[in-house]
Coordinates of N, CA and C in Angstrom, one line a residue:
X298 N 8.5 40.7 43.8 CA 8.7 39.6 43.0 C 10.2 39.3 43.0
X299 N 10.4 38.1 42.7 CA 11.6 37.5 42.9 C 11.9 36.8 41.9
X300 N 13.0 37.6 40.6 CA 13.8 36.7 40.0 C 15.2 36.3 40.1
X301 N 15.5 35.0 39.2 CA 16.7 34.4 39.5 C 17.2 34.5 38.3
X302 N 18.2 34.5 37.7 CA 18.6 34.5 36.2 C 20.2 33.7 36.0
X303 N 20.1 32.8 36.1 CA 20.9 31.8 35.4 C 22.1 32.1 34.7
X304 N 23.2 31.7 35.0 CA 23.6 31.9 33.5 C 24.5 30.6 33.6
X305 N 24.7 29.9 32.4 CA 25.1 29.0 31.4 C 26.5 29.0 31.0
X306 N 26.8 28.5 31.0 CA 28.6 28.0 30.5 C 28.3 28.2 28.5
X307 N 29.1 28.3 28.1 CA 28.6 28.3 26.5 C 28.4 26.9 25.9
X308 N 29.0 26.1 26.3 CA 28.7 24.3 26.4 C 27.9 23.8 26.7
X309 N 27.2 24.4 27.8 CA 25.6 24.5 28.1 C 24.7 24.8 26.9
X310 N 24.7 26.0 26.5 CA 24.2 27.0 25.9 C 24.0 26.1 24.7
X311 N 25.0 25.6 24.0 CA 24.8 25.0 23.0 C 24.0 23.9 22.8
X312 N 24.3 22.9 24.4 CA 23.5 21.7 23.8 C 21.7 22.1 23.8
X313 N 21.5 23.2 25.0 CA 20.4 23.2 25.1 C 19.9 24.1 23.7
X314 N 20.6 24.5 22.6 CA 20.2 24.8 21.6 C 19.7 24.0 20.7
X315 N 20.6 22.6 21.1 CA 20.6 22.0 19.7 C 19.7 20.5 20.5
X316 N 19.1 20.8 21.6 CA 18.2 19.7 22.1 C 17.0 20.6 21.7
X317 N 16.6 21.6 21.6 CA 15.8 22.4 21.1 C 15.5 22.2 19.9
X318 N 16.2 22.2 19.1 CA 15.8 21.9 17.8 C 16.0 20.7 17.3
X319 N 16.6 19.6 17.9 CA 16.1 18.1 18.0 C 15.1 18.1 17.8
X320 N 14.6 18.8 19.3 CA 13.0 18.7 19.5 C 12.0 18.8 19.3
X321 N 11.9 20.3 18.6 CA 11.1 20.8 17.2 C 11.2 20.0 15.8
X322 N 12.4 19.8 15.7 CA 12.4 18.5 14.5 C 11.8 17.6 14.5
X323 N 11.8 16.7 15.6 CA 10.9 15.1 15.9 C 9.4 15.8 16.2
X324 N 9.2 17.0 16.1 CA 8.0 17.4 15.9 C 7.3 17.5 14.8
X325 N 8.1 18.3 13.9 CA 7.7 18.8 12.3 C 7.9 16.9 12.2
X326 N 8.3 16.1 11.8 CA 8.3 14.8 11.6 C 6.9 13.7 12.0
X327 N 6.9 14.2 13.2 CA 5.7 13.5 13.7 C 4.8 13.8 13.1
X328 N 4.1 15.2 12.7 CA 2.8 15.8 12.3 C 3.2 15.4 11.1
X329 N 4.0 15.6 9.8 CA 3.9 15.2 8.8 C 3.9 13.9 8.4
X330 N 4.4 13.3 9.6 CA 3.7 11.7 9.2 C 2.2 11.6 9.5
X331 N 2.0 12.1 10.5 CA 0.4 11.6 11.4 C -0.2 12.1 9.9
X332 N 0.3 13.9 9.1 CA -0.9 14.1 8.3 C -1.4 13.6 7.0
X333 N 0.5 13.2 6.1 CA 0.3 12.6 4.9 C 0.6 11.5 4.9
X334 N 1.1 11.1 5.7 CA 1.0 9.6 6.1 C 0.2 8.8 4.9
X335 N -0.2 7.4 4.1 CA -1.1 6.7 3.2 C -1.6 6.3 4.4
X336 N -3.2 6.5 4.3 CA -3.9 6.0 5.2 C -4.4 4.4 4.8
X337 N -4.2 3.8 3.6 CA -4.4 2.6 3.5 C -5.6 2.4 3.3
X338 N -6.5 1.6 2.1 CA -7.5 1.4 1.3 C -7.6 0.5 2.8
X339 N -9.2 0.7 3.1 CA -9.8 -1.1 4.1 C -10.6 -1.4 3.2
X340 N -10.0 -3.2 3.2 CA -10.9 -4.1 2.5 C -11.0 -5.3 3.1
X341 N -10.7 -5.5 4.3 CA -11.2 -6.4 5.0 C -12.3 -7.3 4.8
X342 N -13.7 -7.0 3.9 CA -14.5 -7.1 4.2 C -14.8 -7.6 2.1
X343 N -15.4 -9.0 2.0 CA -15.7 -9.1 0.6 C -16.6 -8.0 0.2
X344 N -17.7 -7.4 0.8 CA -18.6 -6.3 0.2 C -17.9 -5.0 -0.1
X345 N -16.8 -4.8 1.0 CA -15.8 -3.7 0.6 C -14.9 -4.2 -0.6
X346 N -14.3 -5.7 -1.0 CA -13.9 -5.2 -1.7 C -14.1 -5.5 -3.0
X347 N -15.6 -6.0 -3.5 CA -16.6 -5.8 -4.7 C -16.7 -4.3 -4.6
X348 N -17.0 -3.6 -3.8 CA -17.2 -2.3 -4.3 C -16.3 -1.4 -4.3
X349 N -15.1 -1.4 -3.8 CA -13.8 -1.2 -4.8 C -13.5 -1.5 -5.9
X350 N -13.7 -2.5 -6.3 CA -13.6 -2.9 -7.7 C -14.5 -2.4 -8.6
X351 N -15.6 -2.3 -8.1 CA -16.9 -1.3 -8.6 C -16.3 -0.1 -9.4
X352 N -15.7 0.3 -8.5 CA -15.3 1.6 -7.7 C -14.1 2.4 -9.2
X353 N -13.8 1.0 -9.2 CA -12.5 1.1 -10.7 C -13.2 0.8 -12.2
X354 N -14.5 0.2 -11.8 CA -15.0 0.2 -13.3 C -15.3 -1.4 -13.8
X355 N -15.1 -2.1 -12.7 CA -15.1 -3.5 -13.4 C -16.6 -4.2 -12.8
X356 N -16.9 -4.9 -13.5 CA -18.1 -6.4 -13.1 C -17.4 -7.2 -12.6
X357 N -17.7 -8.1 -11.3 CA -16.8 -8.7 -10.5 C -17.6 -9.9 -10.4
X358 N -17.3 -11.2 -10.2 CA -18.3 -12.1 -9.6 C -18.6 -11.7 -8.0
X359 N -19.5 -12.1 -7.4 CA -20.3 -12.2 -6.5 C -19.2 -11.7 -5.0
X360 N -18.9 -12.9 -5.4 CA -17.7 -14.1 -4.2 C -16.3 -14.3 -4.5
X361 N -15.5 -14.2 -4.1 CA -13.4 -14.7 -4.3 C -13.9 -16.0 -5.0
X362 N -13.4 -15.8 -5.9 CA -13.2 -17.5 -6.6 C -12.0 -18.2 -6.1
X363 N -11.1 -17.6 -5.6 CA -9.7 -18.1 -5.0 C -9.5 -16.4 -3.4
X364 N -8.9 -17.3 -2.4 CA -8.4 -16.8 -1.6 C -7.0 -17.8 -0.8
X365 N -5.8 -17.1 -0.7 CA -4.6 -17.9 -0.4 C -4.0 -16.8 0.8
X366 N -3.6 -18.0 1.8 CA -2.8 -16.9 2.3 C -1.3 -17.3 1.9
X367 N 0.1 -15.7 1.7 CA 0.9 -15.9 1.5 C 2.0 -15.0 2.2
X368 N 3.4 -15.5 2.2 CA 4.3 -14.3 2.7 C 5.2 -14.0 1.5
X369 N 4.8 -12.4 1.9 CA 5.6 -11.8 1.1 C 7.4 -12.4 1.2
X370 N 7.7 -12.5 0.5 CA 9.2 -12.9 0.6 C 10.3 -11.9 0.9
X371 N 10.9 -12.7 1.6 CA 12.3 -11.4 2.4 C 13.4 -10.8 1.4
X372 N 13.4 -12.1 0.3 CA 14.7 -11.8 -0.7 C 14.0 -12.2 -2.2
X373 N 13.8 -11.3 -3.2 CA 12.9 -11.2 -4.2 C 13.7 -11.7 -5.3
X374 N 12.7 -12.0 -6.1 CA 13.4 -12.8 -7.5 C 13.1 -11.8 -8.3
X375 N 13.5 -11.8 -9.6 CA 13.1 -10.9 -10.9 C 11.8 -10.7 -10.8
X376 N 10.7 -11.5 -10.7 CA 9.1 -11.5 -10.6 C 8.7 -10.5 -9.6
X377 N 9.7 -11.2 -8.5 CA 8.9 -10.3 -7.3 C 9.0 -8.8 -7.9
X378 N 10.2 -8.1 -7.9 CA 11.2 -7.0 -8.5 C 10.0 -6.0 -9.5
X379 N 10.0 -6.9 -10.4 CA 9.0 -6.5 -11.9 C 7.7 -6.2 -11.3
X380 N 7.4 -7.0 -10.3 CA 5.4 -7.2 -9.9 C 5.5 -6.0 -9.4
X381 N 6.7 -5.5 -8.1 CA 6.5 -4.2 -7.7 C 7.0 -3.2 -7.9
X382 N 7.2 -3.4 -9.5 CA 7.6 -2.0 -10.2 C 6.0 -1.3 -10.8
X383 N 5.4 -2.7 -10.8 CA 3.9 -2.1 -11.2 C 3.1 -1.8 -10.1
X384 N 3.4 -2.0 -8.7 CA 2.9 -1.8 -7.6 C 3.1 -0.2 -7.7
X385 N 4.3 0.3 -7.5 CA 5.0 1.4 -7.3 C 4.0 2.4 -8.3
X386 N 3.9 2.2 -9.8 CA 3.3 2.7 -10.2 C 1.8 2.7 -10.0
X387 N 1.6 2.5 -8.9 CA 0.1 2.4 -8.5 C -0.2 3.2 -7.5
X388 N 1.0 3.5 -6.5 CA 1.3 4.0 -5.3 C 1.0 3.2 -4.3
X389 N 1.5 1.6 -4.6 CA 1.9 0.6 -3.5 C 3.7 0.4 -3.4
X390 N 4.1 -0.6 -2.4 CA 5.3 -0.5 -2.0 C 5.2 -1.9 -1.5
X391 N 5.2 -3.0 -1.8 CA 5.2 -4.3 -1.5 C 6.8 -4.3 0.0
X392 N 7.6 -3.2 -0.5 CA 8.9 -3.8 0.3 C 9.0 -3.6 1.5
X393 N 7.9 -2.7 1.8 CA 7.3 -2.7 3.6 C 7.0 -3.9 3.9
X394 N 6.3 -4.7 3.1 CA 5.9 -5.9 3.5 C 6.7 -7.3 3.8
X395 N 8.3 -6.8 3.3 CA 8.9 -8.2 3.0 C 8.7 -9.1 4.3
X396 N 8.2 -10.1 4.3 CA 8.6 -10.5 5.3 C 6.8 -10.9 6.3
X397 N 6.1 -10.3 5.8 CA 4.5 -10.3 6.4 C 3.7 -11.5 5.5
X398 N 2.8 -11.8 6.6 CA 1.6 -12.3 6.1 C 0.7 -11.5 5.3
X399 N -0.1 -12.0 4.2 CA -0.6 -11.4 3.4 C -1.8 -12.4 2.5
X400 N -3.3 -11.8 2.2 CA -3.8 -12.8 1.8 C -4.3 -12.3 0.3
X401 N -4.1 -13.0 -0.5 CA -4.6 -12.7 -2.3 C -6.3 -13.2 -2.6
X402 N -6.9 -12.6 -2.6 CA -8.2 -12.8 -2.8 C -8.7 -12.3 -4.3
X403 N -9.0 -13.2 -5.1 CA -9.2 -12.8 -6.7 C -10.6 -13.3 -6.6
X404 N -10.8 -12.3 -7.9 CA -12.1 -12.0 -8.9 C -12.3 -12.2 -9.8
X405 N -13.2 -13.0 -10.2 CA -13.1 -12.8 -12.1 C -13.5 -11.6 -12.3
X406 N -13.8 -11.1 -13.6 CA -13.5 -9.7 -14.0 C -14.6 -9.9 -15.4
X407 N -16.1 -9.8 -15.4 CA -16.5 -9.6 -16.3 C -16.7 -8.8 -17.7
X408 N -16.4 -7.7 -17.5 CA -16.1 -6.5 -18.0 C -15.0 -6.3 -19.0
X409 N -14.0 -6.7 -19.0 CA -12.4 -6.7 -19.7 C -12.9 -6.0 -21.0
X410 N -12.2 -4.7 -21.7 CA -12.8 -4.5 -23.0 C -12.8 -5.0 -24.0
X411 N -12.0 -6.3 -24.4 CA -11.7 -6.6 -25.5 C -12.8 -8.5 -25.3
X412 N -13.0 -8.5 -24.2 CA -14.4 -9.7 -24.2 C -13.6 -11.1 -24.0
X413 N -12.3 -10.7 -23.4 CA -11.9 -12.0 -23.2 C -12.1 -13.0 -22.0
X414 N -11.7 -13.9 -22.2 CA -12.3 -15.0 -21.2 C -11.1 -15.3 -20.0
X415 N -11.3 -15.8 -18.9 CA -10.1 -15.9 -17.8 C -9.7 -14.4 -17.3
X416 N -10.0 -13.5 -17.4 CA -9.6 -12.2 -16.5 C -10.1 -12.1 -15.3
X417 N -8.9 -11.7 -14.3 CA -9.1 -12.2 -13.2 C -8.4 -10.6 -12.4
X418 N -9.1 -10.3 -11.3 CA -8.6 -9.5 -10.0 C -8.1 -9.7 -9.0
X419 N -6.8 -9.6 -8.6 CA -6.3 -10.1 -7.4 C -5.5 -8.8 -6.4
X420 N -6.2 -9.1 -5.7 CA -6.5 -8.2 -4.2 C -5.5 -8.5 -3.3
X421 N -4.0 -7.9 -3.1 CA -3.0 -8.4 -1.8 C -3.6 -7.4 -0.7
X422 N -4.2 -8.4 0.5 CA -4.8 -7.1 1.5 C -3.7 -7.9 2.6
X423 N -3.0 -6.7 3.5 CA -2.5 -7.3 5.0 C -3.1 -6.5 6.4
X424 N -3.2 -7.2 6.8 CA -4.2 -6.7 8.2 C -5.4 -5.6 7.2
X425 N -6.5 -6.2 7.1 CA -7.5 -5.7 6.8 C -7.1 -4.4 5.0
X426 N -6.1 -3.8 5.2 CA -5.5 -3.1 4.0 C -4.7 -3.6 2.5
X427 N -5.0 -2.6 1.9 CA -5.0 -3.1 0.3 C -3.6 -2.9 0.4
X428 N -3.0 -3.5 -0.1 CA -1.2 -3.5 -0.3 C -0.6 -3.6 -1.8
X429 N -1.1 -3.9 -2.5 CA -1.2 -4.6 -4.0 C -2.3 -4.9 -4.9
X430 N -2.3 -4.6 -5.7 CA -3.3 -5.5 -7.0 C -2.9 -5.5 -8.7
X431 N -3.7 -6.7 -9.2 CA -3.4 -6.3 -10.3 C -4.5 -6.7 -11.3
X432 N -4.9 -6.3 -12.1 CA -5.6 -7.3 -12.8 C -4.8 -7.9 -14.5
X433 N -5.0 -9.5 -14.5 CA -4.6 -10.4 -15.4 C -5.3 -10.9 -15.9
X434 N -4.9 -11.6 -16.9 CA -5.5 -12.5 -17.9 C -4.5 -14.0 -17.7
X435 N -5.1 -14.9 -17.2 CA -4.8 -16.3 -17.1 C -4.4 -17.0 -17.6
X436 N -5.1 -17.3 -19.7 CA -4.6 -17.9 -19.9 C -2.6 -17.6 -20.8
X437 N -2.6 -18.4 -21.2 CA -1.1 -18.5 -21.8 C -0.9 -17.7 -22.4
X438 N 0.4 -16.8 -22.4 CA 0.0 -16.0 -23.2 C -0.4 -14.4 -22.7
X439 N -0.9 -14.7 -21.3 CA -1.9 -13.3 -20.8 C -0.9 -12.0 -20.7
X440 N -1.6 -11.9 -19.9 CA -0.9 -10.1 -19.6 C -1.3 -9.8 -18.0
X441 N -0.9 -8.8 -17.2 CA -1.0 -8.2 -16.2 C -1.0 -6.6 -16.3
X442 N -2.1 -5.9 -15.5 CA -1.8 -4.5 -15.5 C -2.7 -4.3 -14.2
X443 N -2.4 -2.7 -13.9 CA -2.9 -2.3 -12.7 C -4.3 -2.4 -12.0
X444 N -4.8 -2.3 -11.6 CA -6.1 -2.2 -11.1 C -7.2 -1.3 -11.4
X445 N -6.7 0.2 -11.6 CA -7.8 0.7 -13.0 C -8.3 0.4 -14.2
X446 N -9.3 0.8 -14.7 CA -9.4 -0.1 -15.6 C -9.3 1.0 -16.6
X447 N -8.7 0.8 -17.9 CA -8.3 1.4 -18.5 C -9.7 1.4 -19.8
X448 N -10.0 2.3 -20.8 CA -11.0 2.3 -21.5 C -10.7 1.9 -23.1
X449 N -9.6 1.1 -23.0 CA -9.8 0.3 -23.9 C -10.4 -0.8 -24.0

């Protein structure tokens, strides 16, 4: 048998140390993205996403009473800012989106606990995934909160 054995300058030595653990690092990186990665709600689909809403507790009409398409905007106003402080607390992140197409599909909301009238679900889905929601109350005066439904 025939070996050869190398040897290395210490300048060598080093880079191939530290291309080594480059390389194992863009590894550990890859796998923890591929594993916890947010796989992203699909709701592509109105049946999917009546039964999401289901899913949270609410009576929905049938059918979107309203569907718009919109872009998220690149440079946010106080509204934008505030909307996705309540995103955030939902574990959405609107600010991946700046800048995407995006379509709002709302629900009325039969169920509300206090029996009011105009409560509405609105669904931000981009490429088939949920990105946002909230549910509100319409008229003057209303309010907005997250997409669970809370048991008051």
């Amino acid at each position: 048998m025939f070996v050869k054995t190398i040897k290395l300058k210490k300048t060598a030595k080093i880079l191939a140390y530290v291309l080594c653990i480059l390389i194992a690092a863009l590894c550990v990186v890859f796998v923890f993205n591929r594993l916890f990665a947010p796989k992203g709600i699909s709701l592509g689909t109105t049946q999917e996403q009546i039964e999401f809403l289901e899913g949270l507790g609410w009576e929905t009409s049938p059918e979107p009473i309203d569907c718009r398409s919109v872009i998220i905007p690149q440079e946010w106003s106080d509204v934008y800012t505030q909307y996705n402080e309540l995103q955030l607390q939902q574990g959405f992140d609107l600010d991946k989106y700046r800048g995407e197409y995006a379509e709002i599909y709302t629900y009325e909301i039969y169920n509300y606990g206090d029996s009011r009238q105009n409560i509405v679900a609105n669904l931000i889905i981009c490429d088939g995934k949920l990105i946002a929601g909230d549910v509100c109350c319409t008229e003057l005066g209303g309010f907005m909160q997250g997409l669970v439904k809370s048991d008051a």
